[in-house]
mmCIF file of C-alpha atoms and ligand atoms in Angstrom:
data_model
loop_
_atom_site.group_PDB
_atom_site.id
_atom_site.type_symbol
_atom_site.label_atom_id
_atom_site.label_comp_id
_atom_site.label_asym_id
_atom_site.label_seq_id
_atom_site.Cartn_x
_atom_site.Cartn_y
_atom_site.Cartn_z
ATOM 1 C CA MET I 1 -21.911 7.335 9.426
ATOM 2 C CA THR I 2 -20.330 3.684 8.104
ATOM 3 C CA ALA I 3 -17.650 3.570 5.009
ATOM 4 C CA THR I 4 -18.483 3.309 1.550
ATOM 5 C CA VAL I 5 -17.872 -0.641 0.535
ATOM 6 C CA ILE I 6 -15.007 -0.928 -1.957
ATOM 7 C CA ASN I 7 -16.936 -3.198 -4.518
ATOM 8 C CA GLY I 8 -13.911 -5.267 -6.139
ATOM 9 C CA LYS I 9 -16.254 -7.362 -8.068
ATOM 10 C CA ALA I 10 -17.668 -4.886 -10.025
ATOM 11 C CA TYR I 11 -14.154 -3.322 -10.774
ATOM 12 C CA ALA I 12 -12.713 -6.898 -12.008
ATOM 13 C CA VAL I 13 -15.874 -7.278 -14.270
ATOM 14 C CA SER I 14 -14.940 -3.958 -16.110
ATOM 15 C CA LEU I 15 -11.597 -4.754 -15.913
ATOM 16 C CA ARG I 16 -11.802 -8.059 -17.802
ATOM 17 C CA GLN I 17 -14.295 -6.562 -20.032
ATOM 18 C CA GLN I 18 -11.053 -3.531 -20.802
ATOM 19 C CA VAL I 19 -8.369 -6.934 -21.553
ATOM 20 C CA GLY I 20 -11.519 -8.582 -23.541
ATOM 21 C CA ALA I 21 -11.709 -5.683 -25.989
ATOM 22 C CA ALA I 22 -7.558 -5.368 -25.838
ATOM 23 C CA VAL I 23 -7.384 -8.467 -27.119
ATOM 24 C CA ALA I 24 -10.012 -8.627 -29.460
ATOM 25 C CA GLN I 25 -8.598 -5.879 -30.716
ATOM 26 C CA LEU I 26 -4.998 -7.470 -30.509
ATOM 27 C CA ARG I 27 -6.135 -9.724 -32.705
ATOM 28 C CA ALA I 28 -7.756 -7.761 -35.536
ATOM 29 C CA ASP I 29 -4.511 -6.042 -35.903
ATOM 30 C CA TRP I 30 -2.257 -8.180 -35.292
ATOM 31 C CA ASP I 31 -3.626 -11.599 -35.707
ATOM 32 C CA VAL I 32 -2.394 -12.321 -32.328
ATOM 33 C CA THR I 33 -4.154 -13.976 -29.313
ATOM 34 C CA PRO I 34 -2.551 -14.324 -25.825
ATOM 35 C CA GLY I 35 -2.046 -16.932 -24.361
ATOM 36 C CA LEU I 36 -2.108 -18.411 -20.870
ATOM 37 C CA ALA I 37 -0.426 -21.759 -19.452
ATOM 38 C CA VAL I 38 -1.941 -23.013 -16.242
ATOM 39 C CA VAL I 39 -0.062 -25.590 -14.662
ATOM 40 C CA LEU I 40 -1.729 -27.547 -11.194
ATOM 41 C CA VAL I 41 -0.016 -30.390 -9.686
ATOM 42 C CA GLY I 42 -1.565 -32.428 -7.087
ATOM 43 C CA GLU I 43 -5.476 -32.416 -6.308
ATOM 44 C CA ASP I 44 -5.356 -29.518 -3.430
ATOM 45 C CA PRO I 45 -9.147 -28.565 -3.847
ATOM 46 C CA ALA I 46 -8.743 -24.986 -3.254
ATOM 47 C CA SER I 47 -5.866 -24.667 -6.149
ATOM 48 C CA GLN I 48 -8.160 -26.301 -8.366
ATOM 49 C CA VAL I 49 -11.185 -24.270 -7.920
ATOM 50 C CA TYR I 50 -9.166 -21.542 -8.267
ATOM 51 C CA VAL I 51 -7.676 -23.139 -11.346
ATOM 52 C CA ARG I 52 -11.105 -23.745 -12.972
ATOM 53 C CA SER I 53 -12.052 -19.760 -12.415
ATOM 54 C CA LYS I 54 -8.922 -18.714 -13.830
ATOM 55 C CA GLU I 55 -9.100 -21.331 -17.220
ATOM 56 C CA ALA I 56 -13.107 -20.093 -17.690
ATOM 57 C CA GLN I 57 -12.081 -16.214 -17.232
ATOM 58 C CA ALA I 58 -8.972 -15.637 -19.577
ATOM 59 C CA ARG I 59 -11.554 -17.446 -22.419
ATOM 60 C CA GLU I 60 -14.289 -15.263 -21.844
ATOM 61 C CA ALA I 61 -12.205 -12.096 -22.014
ATOM 62 C CA GLY I 62 -10.695 -14.495 -25.515
ATOM 63 C CA LEU I 63 -7.394 -15.429 -24.710
ATOM 64 C CA ARG I 64 -6.151 -18.907 -25.182
ATOM 65 C CA SER I 65 -6.129 -20.629 -21.968
ATOM 66 C CA THR I 66 -4.420 -24.658 -21.569
ATOM 67 C CA THR I 67 -3.861 -25.952 -18.080
ATOM 68 C CA LEU I 68 -1.957 -28.500 -18.048
ATOM 69 C CA ARG I 69 -2.733 -31.092 -14.699
ATOM 70 C CA LEU I 70 -0.353 -32.809 -13.955
ATOM 71 C CA PRO I 71 -0.104 -35.797 -10.882
ATOM 72 C CA ALA I 72 1.210 -35.434 -7.425
ATOM 73 C CA SER I 73 3.711 -37.749 -8.219
ATOM 74 C CA THR I 74 5.450 -35.664 -10.546
ATOM 75 C CA SER I 75 9.384 -35.124 -9.847
ATOM 76 C CA GLN I 76 10.971 -31.672 -9.652
ATOM 77 C CA LYS I 77 12.635 -32.702 -13.208
ATOM 78 C CA GLU I 78 9.946 -33.089 -14.572
ATOM 79 C CA LEU I 79 7.877 -30.158 -14.184
ATOM 80 C CA LEU I 80 10.924 -28.015 -14.748
ATOM 81 C CA GLY I 81 10.819 -29.323 -18.294
ATOM 82 C CA VAL I 82 7.180 -28.778 -18.325
ATOM 83 C CA VAL I 83 8.165 -25.177 -17.835
ATOM 84 C CA ALA I 84 11.488 -25.511 -20.152
ATOM 85 C CA ASP I 85 8.779 -26.452 -22.801
ATOM 86 C CA LEU I 86 6.288 -23.048 -21.998
ATOM 87 C CA ASN I 87 8.871 -21.116 -21.828
ATOM 88 C CA SER I 88 10.240 -22.433 -25.383
ATOM 89 C CA ASP I 89 6.477 -22.551 -27.010
ATOM 90 C CA PRO I 90 5.883 -19.439 -28.607
ATOM 91 C CA ALA I 91 2.060 -19.240 -28.280
ATOM 92 C CA VAL I 92 2.365 -19.260 -24.487
ATOM 93 C CA ASP I 93 2.584 -15.494 -23.233
ATOM 94 C CA GLY I 94 2.141 -16.022 -19.805
ATOM 95 C CA ILE I 95 3.507 -19.257 -17.469
ATOM 96 C CA LEU I 96 1.319 -19.326 -14.202
ATOM 97 C CA VAL I 97 2.227 -22.273 -11.925
ATOM 98 C CA GLN I 98 0.245 -22.933 -9.159
ATOM 99 C CA LEU I 99 0.907 -23.333 -5.573
ATOM 100 C CA PRO I 100 1.384 -24.839 -3.165
ATOM 101 C CA LEU I 101 3.473 -27.344 -5.272
ATOM 102 C CA PRO I 102 3.347 -30.811 -3.454
ATOM 103 C CA PRO I 103 6.003 -31.320 -1.072
ATOM 104 C CA GLY I 104 9.224 -32.836 -2.125
ATOM 105 C CA ILE I 105 9.174 -30.213 -5.134
ATOM 106 C CA ASP I 106 10.868 -27.120 -4.445
ATOM 107 C CA SER I 107 8.512 -23.637 -5.185
ATOM 108 C CA GLY I 108 11.243 -21.838 -5.459
ATOM 109 C CA SER I 109 13.525 -23.710 -8.465
ATOM 110 C CA VAL I 110 10.312 -23.727 -10.321
ATOM 111 C CA LEU I 111 9.457 -20.181 -10.451
ATOM 112 C CA ALA I 112 13.308 -19.545 -10.676
ATOM 113 C CA ALA I 113 12.625 -21.547 -14.229
ATOM 114 C CA ILE I 114 10.209 -19.730 -16.479
ATOM 115 C CA ASP I 115 10.760 -16.614 -18.417
ATOM 116 C CA PRO I 116 10.660 -13.583 -16.408
ATOM 117 C CA ALA I 117 9.107 -12.359 -20.003
ATOM 118 C CA LYS I 118 6.165 -14.701 -19.293
ATOM 119 C CA ASP I 119 5.940 -14.404 -15.737
ATOM 120 C CA VAL I 120 2.809 -13.204 -15.357
ATOM 121 C CA ASP I 121 2.272 -13.677 -11.932
ATOM 122 C CA GLY I 122 5.482 -12.042 -11.177
ATOM 123 C CA PHE I 123 7.123 -13.876 -8.454
ATOM 124 C CA HIS I 124 10.534 -13.859 -10.476
ATOM 125 C CA ALA I 125 13.451 -12.612 -8.524
ATOM 126 C CA ILE I 126 13.943 -10.398 -11.832
ATOM 127 C CA ASN I 127 10.653 -9.227 -11.727
ATOM 128 C CA ALA I 128 10.611 -8.214 -8.496
ATOM 129 C CA GLY I 129 13.909 -6.870 -8.436
ATOM 130 C CA LEU I 130 12.227 -4.475 -11.538
ATOM 131 C CA LEU I 131 9.466 -3.401 -9.413
ATOM 132 C CA ALA I 132 11.702 -2.729 -6.747
ATOM 133 C CA THR I 133 14.192 -0.708 -8.517
ATOM 134 C CA GLY I 134 11.288 1.225 -10.176
ATOM 135 C CA GLN I 135 11.311 -0.641 -13.488
ATOM 136 C CA LYS I 136 9.130 -2.113 -15.644
ATOM 137 C CA GLY I 137 8.381 -5.201 -15.817
ATOM 138 C CA LEU I 138 5.231 -8.116 -14.769
ATOM 139 C CA VAL I 139 3.800 -6.713 -11.408
ATOM 140 C CA PRO I 140 2.301 -9.180 -8.795
ATOM 141 C CA CYS I 141 -1.458 -9.767 -9.543
ATOM 142 C CA THR I 142 -2.525 -9.264 -5.695
ATOM 143 C CA PRO I 143 -1.311 -6.411 -5.173
ATOM 144 C CA LEU I 144 -1.755 -4.714 -8.331
ATOM 145 C CA GLY I 145 -5.262 -4.908 -7.908
ATOM 146 C CA CYS I 146 -5.151 -3.454 -4.424
ATOM 147 C CA LEU I 147 -3.420 -0.476 -5.798
ATOM 148 C CA MET I 148 -6.453 -0.276 -8.824
ATOM 149 C CA LEU I 149 -8.739 -0.319 -6.162
ATOM 150 C CA LEU I 150 -7.178 2.469 -3.846
ATOM 151 C CA ARG I 151 -6.496 3.918 -7.368
ATOM 152 C CA HIS I 152 -10.584 4.088 -7.588
ATOM 153 C CA CYS I 153 -11.872 4.687 -4.514
ATOM 154 C CA LEU I 154 -9.118 8.552 -3.826
ATOM 155 C CA GLY I 155 -7.619 9.035 -7.442
ATOM 156 C CA PRO I 156 -4.246 8.542 -8.272
ATOM 157 C CA ARG I 157 -3.606 12.384 -7.435
ATOM 158 C CA ALA I 158 -5.012 12.022 -3.702
ATOM 159 C CA MET I 159 -2.436 9.679 -2.894
ATOM 160 C CA THR I 160 0.796 11.969 -2.981
ATOM 161 C CA GLY I 161 2.302 11.868 -0.070
ATOM 162 C CA LEU I 162 -0.688 9.941 2.484
ATOM 163 C CA SER I 163 0.951 7.785 4.857
ATOM 164 C CA ALA I 164 0.672 3.439 3.619
ATOM 165 C CA VAL I 165 0.757 1.466 6.579
ATOM 166 C CA VAL I 166 1.193 -2.731 4.739
ATOM 167 C CA LEU I 167 0.614 -5.170 7.290
ATOM 168 C CA GLY I 168 2.923 -8.344 6.180
ATOM 169 C CA ARG I 169 5.537 -8.854 3.952
ATOM 170 C CA SER I 170 5.330 -11.541 1.886
ATOM 171 C CA ASN I 171 6.981 -11.611 -1.455
ATOM 172 C CA ILE I 172 3.481 -12.267 -3.202
ATOM 173 C CA VAL I 173 1.879 -9.600 -1.379
ATOM 174 C CA GLY I 174 3.147 -7.414 1.557
ATOM 175 C CA ARG I 175 6.637 -6.457 0.256
ATOM 176 C CA PRO I 176 5.196 -5.322 -3.821
ATOM 177 C CA MET I 177 2.387 -4.067 -2.264
ATOM 178 C CA ALA I 178 4.454 -1.624 0.141
ATOM 179 C CA GLN I 179 7.311 -0.986 -3.360
ATOM 180 C CA LEU I 180 3.644 0.146 -5.778
ATOM 181 C CA LEU I 181 2.214 2.055 -2.771
ATOM 182 C CA MET I 182 6.002 4.112 -2.798
ATOM 183 C CA GLN I 183 5.609 4.391 -6.465
ATOM 184 C CA ALA I 184 2.379 6.471 -5.737
ATOM 185 C CA ASP I 185 4.168 8.331 -3.514
ATOM 186 C CA CYS I 186 2.547 7.526 -0.352
ATOM 187 C CA THR I 187 5.084 7.085 3.133
ATOM 188 C CA VAL I 188 5.336 3.752 3.121
ATOM 189 C CA THR I 189 5.827 1.507 6.578
ATOM 190 C CA ILE I 190 5.794 -2.122 6.603
ATOM 191 C CA ALA I 191 4.552 -3.764 9.322
ATOM 192 C CA HIS I 192 4.574 -7.890 10.299
ATOM 193 C CA LYS I 193 5.267 -10.490 13.151
ATOM 194 C CA GLY I 194 8.416 -9.349 14.404
ATOM 195 C CA SER I 195 7.122 -5.318 14.626
ATOM 196 C CA ARG I 196 6.386 -3.468 18.024
ATOM 197 C CA ASP I 197 3.147 -2.425 19.080
ATOM 198 C CA VAL I 198 1.450 -3.167 15.531
ATOM 199 C CA PRO I 199 -1.923 -1.680 16.353
ATOM 200 C CA ALA I 200 0.086 2.103 17.031
ATOM 201 C CA LEU I 201 1.436 1.641 13.446
ATOM 202 C CA CYS I 202 -2.242 0.988 11.868
ATOM 203 C CA ARG I 203 -3.535 3.906 13.765
ATOM 204 C CA GLN I 204 -1.017 6.265 11.573
ATOM 205 C CA ALA I 205 -2.821 4.690 8.287
ATOM 206 C CA ASP I 206 -3.873 6.993 5.831
ATOM 207 C CA ILE I 207 -3.864 3.655 3.626
ATOM 208 C CA LEU I 208 -4.288 0.342 5.670
ATOM 209 C CA VAL I 209 -3.556 -2.798 3.911
ATOM 210 C CA VAL I 210 -3.526 -6.292 5.483
ATOM 211 C CA ALA I 211 -2.240 -9.288 4.652
ATOM 212 C CA VAL I 212 -1.416 -11.597 7.529
ATOM 213 C CA GLY I 213 -3.656 -14.578 6.772
ATOM 214 C CA ARG I 214 -5.202 -14.072 10.565
ATOM 215 C CA PRO I 215 -8.907 -13.850 11.027
ATOM 216 C CA GLU I 216 -9.971 -10.701 11.947
ATOM 217 C CA LEU I 217 -6.821 -9.230 13.854
ATOM 218 C CA VAL I 218 -7.327 -5.790 13.222
ATOM 219 C CA ARG I 219 -9.719 -4.719 15.324
ATOM 220 C CA GLY I 220 -11.831 -1.643 14.445
ATOM 221 C CA ASP I 221 -9.820 0.348 16.814
ATOM 222 C CA TRP I 222 -6.663 -0.229 14.906
ATOM 223 C CA VAL I 223 -8.041 1.881 12.208
ATOM 224 C CA LYS I 224 -7.641 5.746 11.982
ATOM 225 C CA PRO I 225 -11.255 7.479 11.234
ATOM 226 C CA GLY I 226 -11.306 8.293 7.866
ATOM 227 C CA SER I 227 -9.220 5.723 6.356
ATOM 228 C CA VAL I 228 -9.111 3.256 3.050
ATOM 229 C CA VAL I 229 -8.610 -0.132 4.256
ATOM 230 C CA ILE I 230 -7.971 -2.960 1.817
ATOM 231 C CA ASP I 231 -8.341 -6.475 3.642
ATOM 232 C CA VAL I 232 -6.632 -9.020 1.480
ATOM 233 C CA GLY I 233 -6.960 -11.411 3.424
ATOM 234 C CA ILE I 234 -9.168 -14.508 2.953
ATOM 235 C CA ASN I 235 -9.755 -17.209 5.912
ATOM 236 C CA ARG I 236 -11.897 -19.927 6.064
ATOM 237 C CA MET I 237 -13.878 -19.726 9.247
ATOM 238 C CA ALA I 238 -15.866 -22.623 11.342
ATOM 239 C CA THR I 239 -19.668 -21.435 12.131
ATOM 240 C CA ALA I 240 -22.271 -22.807 14.390
ATOM 241 C CA ASP I 241 -24.263 -24.962 11.966
ATOM 242 C CA GLY I 242 -21.416 -26.810 10.753
ATOM 243 C CA GLY I 243 -20.550 -24.860 7.681
ATOM 244 C CA SER I 244 -18.104 -22.265 6.989
ATOM 245 C CA ARG I 245 -17.721 -18.963 6.119
ATOM 246 C CA LEU I 246 -15.088 -16.292 4.949
ATOM 247 C CA VAL I 247 -14.054 -13.786 6.881
ATOM 248 C CA GLY I 248 -10.864 -11.523 6.318
ATOM 249 C CA ASP I 249 -8.175 -10.261 8.287
ATOM 250 C CA VAL I 250 -10.093 -7.225 9.761
ATOM 251 C CA ALA I 251 -12.901 -6.902 11.921
ATOM 252 C CA TYR I 252 -15.150 -5.846 9.166
ATOM 253 C CA GLU I 253 -18.340 -4.710 11.314
ATOM 254 C CA GLU I 254 -15.882 -2.453 13.929
ATOM 255 C CA ALA I 255 -13.437 -1.346 11.155
ATOM 256 C CA ARG I 256 -17.002 -0.290 8.742
ATOM 257 C CA GLN I 257 -17.554 2.141 12.117
ATOM 258 C CA VAL I 258 -14.281 3.849 11.706
ATOM 259 C CA ALA I 259 -12.889 3.935 7.787
ATOM 260 C CA SER I 260 -14.210 5.896 5.057
ATOM 261 C CA ALA I 261 -13.742 2.971 2.809
ATOM 262 C CA LEU I 262 -13.358 -0.621 2.836
ATOM 263 C CA THR I 263 -13.161 -3.594 0.921
ATOM 264 C CA PRO I 264 -15.107 -6.346 2.282
ATOM 265 C CA VAL I 265 -13.851 -10.431 2.463
ATOM 266 C CA PRO I 266 -15.201 -11.585 0.156
ATOM 267 C CA GLY I 267 -15.995 -9.833 -2.813
ATOM 268 C CA GLY I 268 -12.967 -6.932 -2.779
ATOM 269 C CA VAL I 269 -9.674 -8.188 -3.246
ATOM 270 C CA GLY I 270 -10.251 -11.197 -4.282
ATOM 271 C CA PRO I 271 -11.997 -11.233 -7.532
ATOM 272 C CA MET I 272 -9.264 -8.204 -8.613
ATOM 273 C CA THR I 273 -6.384 -11.259 -8.430
ATOM 274 C CA ILE I 274 -7.364 -13.049 -11.308
ATOM 275 C CA ALA I 275 -8.564 -9.856 -13.435
ATOM 276 C CA CYS I 276 -5.020 -8.697 -13.100
ATOM 277 C CA LEU I 277 -3.489 -12.152 -14.064
ATOM 278 C CA LEU I 278 -5.904 -11.781 -17.570
ATOM 279 C CA LEU I 279 -4.656 -8.130 -17.628
ATOM 280 C CA ASN I 280 -0.381 -9.456 -17.065
ATOM 281 C CA THR I 281 -1.030 -11.650 -19.690
ATOM 282 C CA VAL I 282 -2.032 -9.539 -22.552
ATOM 283 C CA ILE I 283 0.810 -7.375 -21.461
ATOM 284 C CA ALA I 284 3.637 -9.736 -21.823
ATOM 285 C CA ALA I 285 2.095 -10.683 -24.592
ATOM 286 C CA CYS I 286 2.203 -7.240 -26.244
ATOM 287 C CA ARG I 287 5.755 -6.700 -24.813
ATOM 288 C CA ARG I 288 7.476 -9.994 -26.275
ATOM 289 C CA ARG I 289 6.233 -8.871 -29.991
ATOM 290 C CA SER I 290 6.789 -5.223 -28.954
ATOM 291 C CA LEU I 291 3.453 -4.139 -30.033
ATOM 292 C CA ALA I 292 1.707 -1.162 -27.982
ATOM 293 C CA ILE I 293 -0.693 -1.882 -25.117
ATOM 294 C CA PRO I 294 -3.799 -1.653 -26.401
ATOM 295 C CA SER I 295 -5.325 1.545 -25.609
ATOM 296 C CA TYR I 296 -8.516 -0.188 -23.032
ATOM 297 C CA ILE I 297 -5.559 -1.736 -20.336
ATOM 298 C CA ALA I 298 -3.014 1.045 -21.087
ATOM 299 C CA ASP I 299 -3.868 3.273 -18.310
ATOM 300 C CA CYS I 300 -4.634 0.338 -15.890
HETATM 301 P P1 NAD R 401 1.627 -14.915 3.770
HETATM 302 O O1 NAD R 401 1.484 -16.374 5.197
HETATM 303 O O2 NAD R 401 3.146 -15.323 3.094
HETATM 304 O O3 NAD R 401 2.852 -13.833 4.941
HETATM 305 C C1 NAD R 401 2.255 -13.689 6.425
HETATM 306 C C2 NAD R 401 2.472 -12.482 6.367
HETATM 307 O O4 NAD R 401 1.577 -11.226 7.769
HETATM 308 C C3 NAD R 401 3.877 -12.288 7.313
HETATM 309 O O5 NAD R 401 4.659 -11.552 6.129
HETATM 310 C C4 NAD R 401 3.842 -12.297 8.359
HETATM 311 O O6 NAD R 401 4.927 -11.501 9.458
HETATM 312 C C5 NAD R 401 2.569 -11.411 8.725
HETATM 313 N N1 NAD R 401 2.216 -11.726 9.948
HETATM 314 C C6 NAD R 401 1.655 -12.592 10.708
HETATM 315 N N2 NAD R 401 0.782 -12.193 11.795
HETATM 316 C C7 NAD R 401 1.122 -11.832 12.534
HETATM 317 C C8 NAD R 401 1.240 -10.242 13.175
HETATM 318 N N3 NAD R 401 0.241 -10.833 14.051
HETATM 319 N N4 NAD R 401 0.822 -8.673 13.009
HETATM 320 C C9 NAD R 401 1.539 -8.127 12.460
HETATM 321 N N5 NAD R 401 2.593 -9.220 10.841
HETATM 322 C C10 NAD R 401 1.648 -11.068 11.180
HETATM 323 O O7 NAD R 401 0.641 -14.465 3.494
HETATM 324 P P2 NAD R 401 0.117 -13.731 2.591
HETATM 325 O O8 NAD R 401 0.420 -15.065 1.907
HETATM 326 O O9 NAD R 401 0.884 -12.550 2.178
HETATM 327 O O10 NAD R 401 -0.950 -14.313 2.693
HETATM 328 C C11 NAD R 401 -1.930 -13.407 3.042
HETATM 329 C C12 NAD R 401 -3.932 -13.426 3.252
HETATM 330 O O11 NAD R 401 -3.856 -12.978 1.899
HETATM 331 C C13 NAD R 401 -3.952 -14.739 3.349
HETATM 332 O O12 NAD R 401 -5.166 -14.804 4.150
HETATM 333 C C14 NAD R 401 -4.098 -14.739 2.203
HETATM 334 O O13 NAD R 401 -5.105 -16.370 2.323
HETATM 335 C C15 NAD R 401 -4.599 -14.265 1.340
HETATM 336 N N6 NAD R 401 -4.594 -13.813 0.271
HETATM 337 C C16 NAD R 401 -5.341 -13.233 -0.749
HETATM 338 C C17 NAD R 401 -5.111 -13.028 -1.967
HETATM 339 C C18 NAD R 401 -6.272 -12.836 -3.161
HETATM 340 O O14 NAD R 401 -6.163 -12.914 -4.129
HETATM 341 N N7 NAD R 401 -7.321 -11.850 -2.252
HETATM 342 C C19 NAD R 401 -3.805 -13.664 -2.530
HETATM 343 C C20 NAD R 401 -2.875 -14.128 -1.477
HETATM 344 C C21 NAD R 401 -2.862 -14.123 -0.468
#
């Protein structure tokens, strides 16, 4: 029997609809329209595509969306000035500085300058610390999206006691993912490029989340039969006809023969990331004004 394919694209559509309903409720009840500001520095083509999608999906959900496009020659001081202006703008609830930043700008200093209450990417050390200590903050969008897919697939209570392995320890995916799985009562192992016998570690996993940026690193025989596999990787591979295609960090066809459910690439985790960004913007807008989170998204 082959695995169930977890349709992240469809789940993200329904999440964006819930966010849209929550925005409409905030506007009707409190005359509040949550505002998202995205800062894009330079001309990185992948970032431009990504930022355009964010803009379009934010508008569709009824958010106030602004994108500040700055030249690659922008200095760190100028960028910090832009962030300071957004921090003090009451109409802005969420600030996202698109990464990567051009060489010469220290992204750590820029991310640290964002008001943690508006840090809808959840990368600020304050939000990372809140997550690590089990407190309410803003959670990084990609791992939040992965958790939602897992809950949808397994049911929230069914995660208790499961063995979860997270492959990758980046601040934007692996580490926060491990924290979220621990809060969901899983027993969590984090494996990384310094780990020994990574395939054996993966084979213990009832839940395997892979975020390494290595095309098809995880083979079918690394996957525990009946497990759930979440593939965060997005790798562009050249094809024989001179084109390219996207592949994940998991050898999809192999894993599909072994797992009980898995996410495809594309169409799995990717669409959830922007949907969670919109969700975080609405949550930030409510918290900043001490408003109750609208029921449409309260349980997300
Ligand atoms: P990163 O490069 O910051 O981190 C990679 C991690 O993988 C590191 O912790 C490293 O220790 C580990 N690693 C590398 N090779 C390994 C190996 N052979 N065995 C075990 N561990 C190994 O990457 P990232 O930013 O976390 O992104 C990972 C992947 O997820 C990339 O393909 C990226 O494009 C993708 N991504 C997707 C989304 C999305 O929205 N779907 C969001 C963020 C990242």
